[in-house]
PDB file of C-alpha atoms in Angstrom:
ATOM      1  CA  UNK A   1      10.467  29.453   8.758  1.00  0.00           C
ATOM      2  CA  UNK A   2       8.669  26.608  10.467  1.00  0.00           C
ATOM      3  CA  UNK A   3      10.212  23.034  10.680  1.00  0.00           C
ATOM      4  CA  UNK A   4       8.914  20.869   8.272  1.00  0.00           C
ATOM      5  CA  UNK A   5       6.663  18.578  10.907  1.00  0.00           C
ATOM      6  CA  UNK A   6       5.119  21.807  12.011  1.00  0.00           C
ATOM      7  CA  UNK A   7       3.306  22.558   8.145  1.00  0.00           C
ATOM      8  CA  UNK A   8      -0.047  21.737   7.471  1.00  0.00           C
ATOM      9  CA  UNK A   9      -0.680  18.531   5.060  1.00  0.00           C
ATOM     10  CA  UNK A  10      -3.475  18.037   2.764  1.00  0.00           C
ATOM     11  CA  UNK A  11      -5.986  15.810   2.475  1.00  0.00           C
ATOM     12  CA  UNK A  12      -4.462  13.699  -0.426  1.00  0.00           C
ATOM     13  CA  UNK A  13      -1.206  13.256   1.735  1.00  0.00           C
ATOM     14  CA  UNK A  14      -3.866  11.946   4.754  1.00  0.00           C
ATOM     15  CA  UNK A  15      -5.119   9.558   2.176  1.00  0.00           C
ATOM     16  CA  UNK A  16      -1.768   8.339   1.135  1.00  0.00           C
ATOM     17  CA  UNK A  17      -0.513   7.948   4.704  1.00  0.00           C
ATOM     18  CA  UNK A  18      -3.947   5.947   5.384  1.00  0.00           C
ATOM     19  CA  UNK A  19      -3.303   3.670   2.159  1.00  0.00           C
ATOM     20  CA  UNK A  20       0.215   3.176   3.716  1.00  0.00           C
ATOM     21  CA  UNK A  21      -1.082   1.955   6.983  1.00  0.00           C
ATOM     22  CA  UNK A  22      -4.057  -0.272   5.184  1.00  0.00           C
ATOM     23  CA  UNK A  23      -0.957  -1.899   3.407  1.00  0.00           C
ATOM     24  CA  UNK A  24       1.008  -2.702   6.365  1.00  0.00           C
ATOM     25  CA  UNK A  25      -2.069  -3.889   8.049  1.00  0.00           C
ATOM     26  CA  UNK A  26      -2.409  -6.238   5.109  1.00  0.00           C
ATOM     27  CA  UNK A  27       1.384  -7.473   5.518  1.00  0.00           C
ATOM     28  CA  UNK A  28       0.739  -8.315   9.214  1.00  0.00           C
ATOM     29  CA  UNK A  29       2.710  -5.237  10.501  1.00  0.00           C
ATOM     30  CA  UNK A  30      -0.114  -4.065  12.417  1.00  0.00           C
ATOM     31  CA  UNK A  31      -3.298  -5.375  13.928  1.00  0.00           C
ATOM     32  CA  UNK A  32      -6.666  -4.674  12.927  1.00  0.00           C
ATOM     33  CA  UNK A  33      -7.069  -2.802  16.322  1.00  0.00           C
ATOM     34  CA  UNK A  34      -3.963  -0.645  15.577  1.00  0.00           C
ATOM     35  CA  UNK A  35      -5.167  -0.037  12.100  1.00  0.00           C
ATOM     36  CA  UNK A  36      -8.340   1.385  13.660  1.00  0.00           C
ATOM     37  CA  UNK A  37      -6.413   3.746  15.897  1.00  0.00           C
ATOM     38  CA  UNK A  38      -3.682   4.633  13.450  1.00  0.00           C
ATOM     39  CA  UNK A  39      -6.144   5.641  10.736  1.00  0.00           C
ATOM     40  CA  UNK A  40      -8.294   8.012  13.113  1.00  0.00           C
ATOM     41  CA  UNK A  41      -5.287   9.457  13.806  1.00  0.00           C
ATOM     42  CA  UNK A  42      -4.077   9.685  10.740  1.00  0.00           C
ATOM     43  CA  UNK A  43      -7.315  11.203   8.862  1.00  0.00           C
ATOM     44  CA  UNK A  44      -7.642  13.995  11.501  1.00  0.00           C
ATOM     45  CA  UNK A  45      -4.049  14.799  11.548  1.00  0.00           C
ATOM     46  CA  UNK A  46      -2.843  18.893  10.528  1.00  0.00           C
ATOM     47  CA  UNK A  47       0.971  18.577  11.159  1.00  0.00           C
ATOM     48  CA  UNK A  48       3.479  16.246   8.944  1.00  0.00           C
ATOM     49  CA  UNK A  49       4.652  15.696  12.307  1.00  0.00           C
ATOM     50  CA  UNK A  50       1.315  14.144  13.394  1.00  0.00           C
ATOM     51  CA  UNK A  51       1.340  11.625  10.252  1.00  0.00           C
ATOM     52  CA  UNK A  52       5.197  10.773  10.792  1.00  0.00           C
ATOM     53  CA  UNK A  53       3.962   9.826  13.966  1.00  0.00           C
ATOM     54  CA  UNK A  54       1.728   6.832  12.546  1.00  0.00           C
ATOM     55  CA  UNK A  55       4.700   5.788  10.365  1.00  0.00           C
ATOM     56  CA  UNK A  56       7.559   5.822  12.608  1.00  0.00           C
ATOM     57  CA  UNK A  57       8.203   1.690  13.299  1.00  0.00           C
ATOM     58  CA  UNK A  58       6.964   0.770  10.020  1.00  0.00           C
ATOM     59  CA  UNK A  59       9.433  -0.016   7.158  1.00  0.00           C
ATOM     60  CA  UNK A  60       7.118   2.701   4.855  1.00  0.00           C
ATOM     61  CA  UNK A  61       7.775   5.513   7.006  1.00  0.00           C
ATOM     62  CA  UNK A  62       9.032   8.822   5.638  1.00  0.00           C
ATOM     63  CA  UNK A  63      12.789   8.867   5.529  1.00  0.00           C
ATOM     64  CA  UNK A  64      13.149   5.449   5.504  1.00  0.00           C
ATOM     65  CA  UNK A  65      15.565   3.581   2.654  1.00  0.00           C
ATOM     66  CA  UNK A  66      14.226   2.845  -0.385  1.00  0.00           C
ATOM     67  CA  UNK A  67      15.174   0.977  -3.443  1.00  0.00           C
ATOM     68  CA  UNK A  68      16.286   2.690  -6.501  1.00  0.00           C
ATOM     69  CA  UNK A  69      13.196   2.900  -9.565  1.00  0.00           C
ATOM     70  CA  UNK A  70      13.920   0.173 -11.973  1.00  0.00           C
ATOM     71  CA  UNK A  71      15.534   1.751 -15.271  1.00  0.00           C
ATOM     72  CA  UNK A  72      13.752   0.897 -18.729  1.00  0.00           C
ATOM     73  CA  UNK A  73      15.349  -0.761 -21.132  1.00  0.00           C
ATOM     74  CA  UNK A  74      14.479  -0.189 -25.066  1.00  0.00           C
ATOM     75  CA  UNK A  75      13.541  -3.938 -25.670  1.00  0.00           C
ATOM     76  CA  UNK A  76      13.031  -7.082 -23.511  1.00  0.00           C
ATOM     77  CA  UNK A  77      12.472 -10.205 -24.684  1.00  0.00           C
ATOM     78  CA  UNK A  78      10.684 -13.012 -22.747  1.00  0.00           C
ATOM     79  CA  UNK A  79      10.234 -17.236 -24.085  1.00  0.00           C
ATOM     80  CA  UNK A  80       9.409 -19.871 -22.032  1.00  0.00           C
ATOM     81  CA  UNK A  81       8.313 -23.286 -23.294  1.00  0.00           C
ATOM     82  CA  UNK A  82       6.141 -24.634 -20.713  1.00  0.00           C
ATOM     83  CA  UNK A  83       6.722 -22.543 -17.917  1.00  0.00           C
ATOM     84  CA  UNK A  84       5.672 -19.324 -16.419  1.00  0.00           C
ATOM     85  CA  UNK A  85       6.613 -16.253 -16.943  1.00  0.00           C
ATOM     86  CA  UNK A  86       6.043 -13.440 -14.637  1.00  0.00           C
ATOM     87  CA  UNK A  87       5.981  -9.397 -14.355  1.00  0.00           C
ATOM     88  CA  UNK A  88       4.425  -7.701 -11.615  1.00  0.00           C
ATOM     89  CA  UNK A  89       4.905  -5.219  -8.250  1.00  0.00           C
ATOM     90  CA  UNK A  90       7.322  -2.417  -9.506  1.00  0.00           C
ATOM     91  CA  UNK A  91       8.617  -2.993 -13.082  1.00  0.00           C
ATOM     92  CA  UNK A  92      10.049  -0.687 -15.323  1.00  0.00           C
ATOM     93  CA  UNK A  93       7.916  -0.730 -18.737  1.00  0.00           C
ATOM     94  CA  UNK A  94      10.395  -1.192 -22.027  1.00  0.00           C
ATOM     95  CA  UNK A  95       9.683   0.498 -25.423  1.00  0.00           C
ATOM     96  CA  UNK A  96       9.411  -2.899 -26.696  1.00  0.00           C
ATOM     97  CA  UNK A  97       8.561  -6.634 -25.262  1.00  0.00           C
ATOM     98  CA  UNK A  98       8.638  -9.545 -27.571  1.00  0.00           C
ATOM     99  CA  UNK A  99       7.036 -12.678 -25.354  1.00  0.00           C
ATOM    100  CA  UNK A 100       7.321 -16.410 -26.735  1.00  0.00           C
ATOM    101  CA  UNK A 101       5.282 -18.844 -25.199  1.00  0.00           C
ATOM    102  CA  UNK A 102       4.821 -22.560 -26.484  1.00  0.00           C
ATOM    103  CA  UNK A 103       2.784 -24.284 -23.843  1.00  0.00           C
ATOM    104  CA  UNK A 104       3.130 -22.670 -20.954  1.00  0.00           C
ATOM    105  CA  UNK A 105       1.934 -18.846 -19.359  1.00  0.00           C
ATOM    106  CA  UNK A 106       3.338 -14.820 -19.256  1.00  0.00           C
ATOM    107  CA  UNK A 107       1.423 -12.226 -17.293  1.00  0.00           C
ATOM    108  CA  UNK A 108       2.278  -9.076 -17.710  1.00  0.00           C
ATOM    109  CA  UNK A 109       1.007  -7.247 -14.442  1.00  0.00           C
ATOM    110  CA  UNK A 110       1.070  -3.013 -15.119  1.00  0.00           C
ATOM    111  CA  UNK A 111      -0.871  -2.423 -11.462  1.00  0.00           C
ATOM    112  CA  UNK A 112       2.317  -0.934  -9.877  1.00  0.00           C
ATOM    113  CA  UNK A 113       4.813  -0.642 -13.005  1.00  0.00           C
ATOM    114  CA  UNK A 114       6.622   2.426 -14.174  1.00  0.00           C
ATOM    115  CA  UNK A 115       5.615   3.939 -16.903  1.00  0.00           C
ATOM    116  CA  UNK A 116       8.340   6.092 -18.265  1.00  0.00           C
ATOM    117  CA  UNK A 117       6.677   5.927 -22.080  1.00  0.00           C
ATOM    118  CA  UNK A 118       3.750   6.516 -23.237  1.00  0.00           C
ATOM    119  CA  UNK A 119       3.644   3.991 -25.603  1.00  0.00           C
ATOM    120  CA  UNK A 120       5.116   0.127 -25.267  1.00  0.00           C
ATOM    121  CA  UNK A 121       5.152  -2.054 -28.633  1.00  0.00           C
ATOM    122  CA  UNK A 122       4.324  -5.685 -27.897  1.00  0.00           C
ATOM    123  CA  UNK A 123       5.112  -8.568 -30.638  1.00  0.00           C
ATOM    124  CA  UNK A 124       3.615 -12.199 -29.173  1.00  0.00           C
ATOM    125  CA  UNK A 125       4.379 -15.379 -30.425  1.00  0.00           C
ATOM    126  CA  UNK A 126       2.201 -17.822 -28.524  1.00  0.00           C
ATOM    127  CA  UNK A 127       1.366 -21.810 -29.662  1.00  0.00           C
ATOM    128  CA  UNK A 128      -1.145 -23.536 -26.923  1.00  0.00           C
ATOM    129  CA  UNK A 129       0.328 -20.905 -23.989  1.00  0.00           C
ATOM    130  CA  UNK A 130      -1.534 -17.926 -22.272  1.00  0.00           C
ATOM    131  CA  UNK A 131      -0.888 -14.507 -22.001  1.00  0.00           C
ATOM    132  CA  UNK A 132      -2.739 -12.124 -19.064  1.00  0.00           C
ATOM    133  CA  UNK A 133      -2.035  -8.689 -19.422  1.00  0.00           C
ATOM    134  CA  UNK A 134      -3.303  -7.062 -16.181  1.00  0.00           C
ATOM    135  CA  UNK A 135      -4.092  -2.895 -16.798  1.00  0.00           C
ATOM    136  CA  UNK A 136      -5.431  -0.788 -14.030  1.00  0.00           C
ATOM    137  CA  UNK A 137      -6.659   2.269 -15.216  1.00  0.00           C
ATOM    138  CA  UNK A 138      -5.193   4.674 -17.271  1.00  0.00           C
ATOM    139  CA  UNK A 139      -3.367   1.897 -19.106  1.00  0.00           C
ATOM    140  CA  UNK A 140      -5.136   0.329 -22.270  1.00  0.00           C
ATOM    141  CA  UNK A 141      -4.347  -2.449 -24.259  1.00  0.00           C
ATOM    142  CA  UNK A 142      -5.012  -2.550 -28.418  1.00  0.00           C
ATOM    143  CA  UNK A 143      -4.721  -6.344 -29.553  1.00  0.00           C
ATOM    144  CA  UNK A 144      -6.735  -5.593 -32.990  1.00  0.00           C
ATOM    145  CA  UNK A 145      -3.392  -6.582 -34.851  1.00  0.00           C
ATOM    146  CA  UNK A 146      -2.835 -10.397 -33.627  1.00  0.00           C
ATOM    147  CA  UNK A 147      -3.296 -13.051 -35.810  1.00  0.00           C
ATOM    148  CA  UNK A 148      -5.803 -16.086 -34.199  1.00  0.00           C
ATOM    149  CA  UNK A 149      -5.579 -19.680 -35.869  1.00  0.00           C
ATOM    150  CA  UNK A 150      -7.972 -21.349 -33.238  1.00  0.00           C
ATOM    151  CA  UNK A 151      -7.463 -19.680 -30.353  1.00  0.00           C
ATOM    152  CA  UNK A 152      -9.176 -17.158 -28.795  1.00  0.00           C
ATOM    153  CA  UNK A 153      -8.382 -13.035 -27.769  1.00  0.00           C
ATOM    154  CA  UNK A 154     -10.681 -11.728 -24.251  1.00  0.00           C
ATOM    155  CA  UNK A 155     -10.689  -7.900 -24.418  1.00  0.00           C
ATOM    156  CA  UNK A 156     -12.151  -7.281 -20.520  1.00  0.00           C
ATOM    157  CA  UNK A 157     -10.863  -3.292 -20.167  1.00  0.00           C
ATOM    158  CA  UNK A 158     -12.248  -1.241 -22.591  1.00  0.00           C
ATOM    159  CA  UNK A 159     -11.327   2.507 -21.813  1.00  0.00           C
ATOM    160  CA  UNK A 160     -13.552   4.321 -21.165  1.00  0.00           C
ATOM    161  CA  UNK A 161     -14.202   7.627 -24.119  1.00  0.00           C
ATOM    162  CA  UNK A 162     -12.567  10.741 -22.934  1.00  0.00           C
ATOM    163  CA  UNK A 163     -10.602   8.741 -20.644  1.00  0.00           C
ATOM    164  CA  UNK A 164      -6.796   9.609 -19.869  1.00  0.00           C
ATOM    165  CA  UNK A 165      -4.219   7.062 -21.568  1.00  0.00           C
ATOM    166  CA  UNK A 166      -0.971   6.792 -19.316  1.00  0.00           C
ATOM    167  CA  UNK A 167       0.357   3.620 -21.459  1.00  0.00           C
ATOM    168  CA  UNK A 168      -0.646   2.364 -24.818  1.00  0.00           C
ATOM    169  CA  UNK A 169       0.191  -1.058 -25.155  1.00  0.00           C
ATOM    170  CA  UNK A 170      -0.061  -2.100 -28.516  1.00  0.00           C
ATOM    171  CA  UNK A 171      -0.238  -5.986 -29.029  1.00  0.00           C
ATOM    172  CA  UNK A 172       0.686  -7.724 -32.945  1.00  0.00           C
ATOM    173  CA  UNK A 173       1.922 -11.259 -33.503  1.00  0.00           C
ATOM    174  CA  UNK A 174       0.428 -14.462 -33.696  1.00  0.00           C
ATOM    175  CA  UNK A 175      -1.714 -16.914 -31.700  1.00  0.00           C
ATOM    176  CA  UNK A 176      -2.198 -20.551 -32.644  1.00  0.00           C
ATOM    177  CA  UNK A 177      -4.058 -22.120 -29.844  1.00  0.00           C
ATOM    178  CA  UNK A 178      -3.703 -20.107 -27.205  1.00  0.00           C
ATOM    179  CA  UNK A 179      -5.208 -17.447 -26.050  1.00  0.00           C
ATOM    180  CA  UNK A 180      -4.821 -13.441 -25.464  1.00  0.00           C
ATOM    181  CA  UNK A 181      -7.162 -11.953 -22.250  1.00  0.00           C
ATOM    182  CA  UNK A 182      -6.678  -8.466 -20.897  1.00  0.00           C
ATOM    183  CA  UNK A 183      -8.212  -7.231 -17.715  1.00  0.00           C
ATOM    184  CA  UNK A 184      -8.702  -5.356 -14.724  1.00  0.00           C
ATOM    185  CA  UNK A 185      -6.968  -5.781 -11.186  1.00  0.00           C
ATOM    186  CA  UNK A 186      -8.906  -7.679  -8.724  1.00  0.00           C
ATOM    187  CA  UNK A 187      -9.445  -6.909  -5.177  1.00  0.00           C
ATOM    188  CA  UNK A 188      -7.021  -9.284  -2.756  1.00  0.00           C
ATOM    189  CA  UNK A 189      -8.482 -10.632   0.197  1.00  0.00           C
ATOM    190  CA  UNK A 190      -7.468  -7.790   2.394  1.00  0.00           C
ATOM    191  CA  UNK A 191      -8.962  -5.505   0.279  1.00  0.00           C
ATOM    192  CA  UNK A 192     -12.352  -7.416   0.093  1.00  0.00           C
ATOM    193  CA  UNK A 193     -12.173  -7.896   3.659  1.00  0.00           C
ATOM    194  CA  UNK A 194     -11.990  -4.375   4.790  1.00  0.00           C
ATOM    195  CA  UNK A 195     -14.718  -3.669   2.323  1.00  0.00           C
ATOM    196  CA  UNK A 196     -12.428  -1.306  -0.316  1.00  0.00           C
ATOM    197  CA  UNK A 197     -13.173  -1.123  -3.692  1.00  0.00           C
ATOM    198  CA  UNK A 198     -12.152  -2.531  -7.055  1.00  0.00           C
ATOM    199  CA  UNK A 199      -8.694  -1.004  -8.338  1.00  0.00           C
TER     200      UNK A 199
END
């Protein structure tokens, strides 16, 4: 049998070598001018030993440590008064959430969480605060069952019909004066710079 960095890869592992590089161009690892070279090298590459190549000083390469996946719990429960409250980068999705908020802000960021249900139950109990829930796609968000006294519930990510549902957030509780929005990523500066497009 052949060693491993003699077998041919396929395109999607080109693409998510590339992706890997366009992050650590992004963190400053590389320069724009390595980028450049790297990802030539990297989209005409045949061998796994021609894409470990590309990878070998950064911190993403193949073999390299990595940190345990976050477990899930069955419930978390996040209050702040008038603070912030934040979930984002890689997150393990609960069951359930409950989130209090009085004055202050929660977002709930599902770009890079795990999803290891299909389904997450979210009870919100917010008085003049705000809550962002941020879904990429294949995560939607139903917030038909909160209550609104005078504040206000933005629905910006409507699935699209027929499309695949990863995560199911469904959203009940109460909002006084506050408000509710859901949405899409948005592009970081890095992204807009090199000219890729939205998430």
């Amino acid at each position: 049998m052949p060693e491993r960095r003699d077998l041919r890869v396929s395109h999607e592992e080109r693409d998510e070598v590339a992706e890997k590089l366009r992050v650590a161009a992004g963190d400053g690892r590389l320069t724009l001018e390595e980028l450049d070279q790297r990802l030539e090298v990297a989209l005409a590459a045949r061998t796994y030993g021609e894409l470990e190549a590309v990878l070998r000083d950064l911190p993403a390469a193949p073999g390299a440590a990595r940190t345990p996946a976050p477990v899930s719990k069955e419930l978390i429960h996040l209050k702040t008064g008038s603070g912030q409250i934040r979930r984002d980068g890689v997150w393990a999705v609960p069951r359930r959430m409950e989130v209090e908020i009085g004055s202050g802000h929660a977002i709930l960021d599902f770009t890079q969480a795990v999803l290891t249900h299909p389904a997450m139950d979210l009870s919100v109990a917010i008085g003049s605060g705000r809550l962002l829930l941020i879904v990429p796609p294949g995560v939607a968000a139903d917030v038909d069952s909160v209550t609104v006294r005078s504040g206000s519930i933005r629905q910006r990510a409507r699935l699209e019909p027929g499309a695949p549902v990863k995560l199911l957030v469904t959203v009940s509780g109460s909002v006084k004066s506050g408000s509710v929005v859901v949405r899409r990523p948005r592009r970081s500066f890095w992204d807009w710079l090199r000219r890729r497009p939205h998430p």
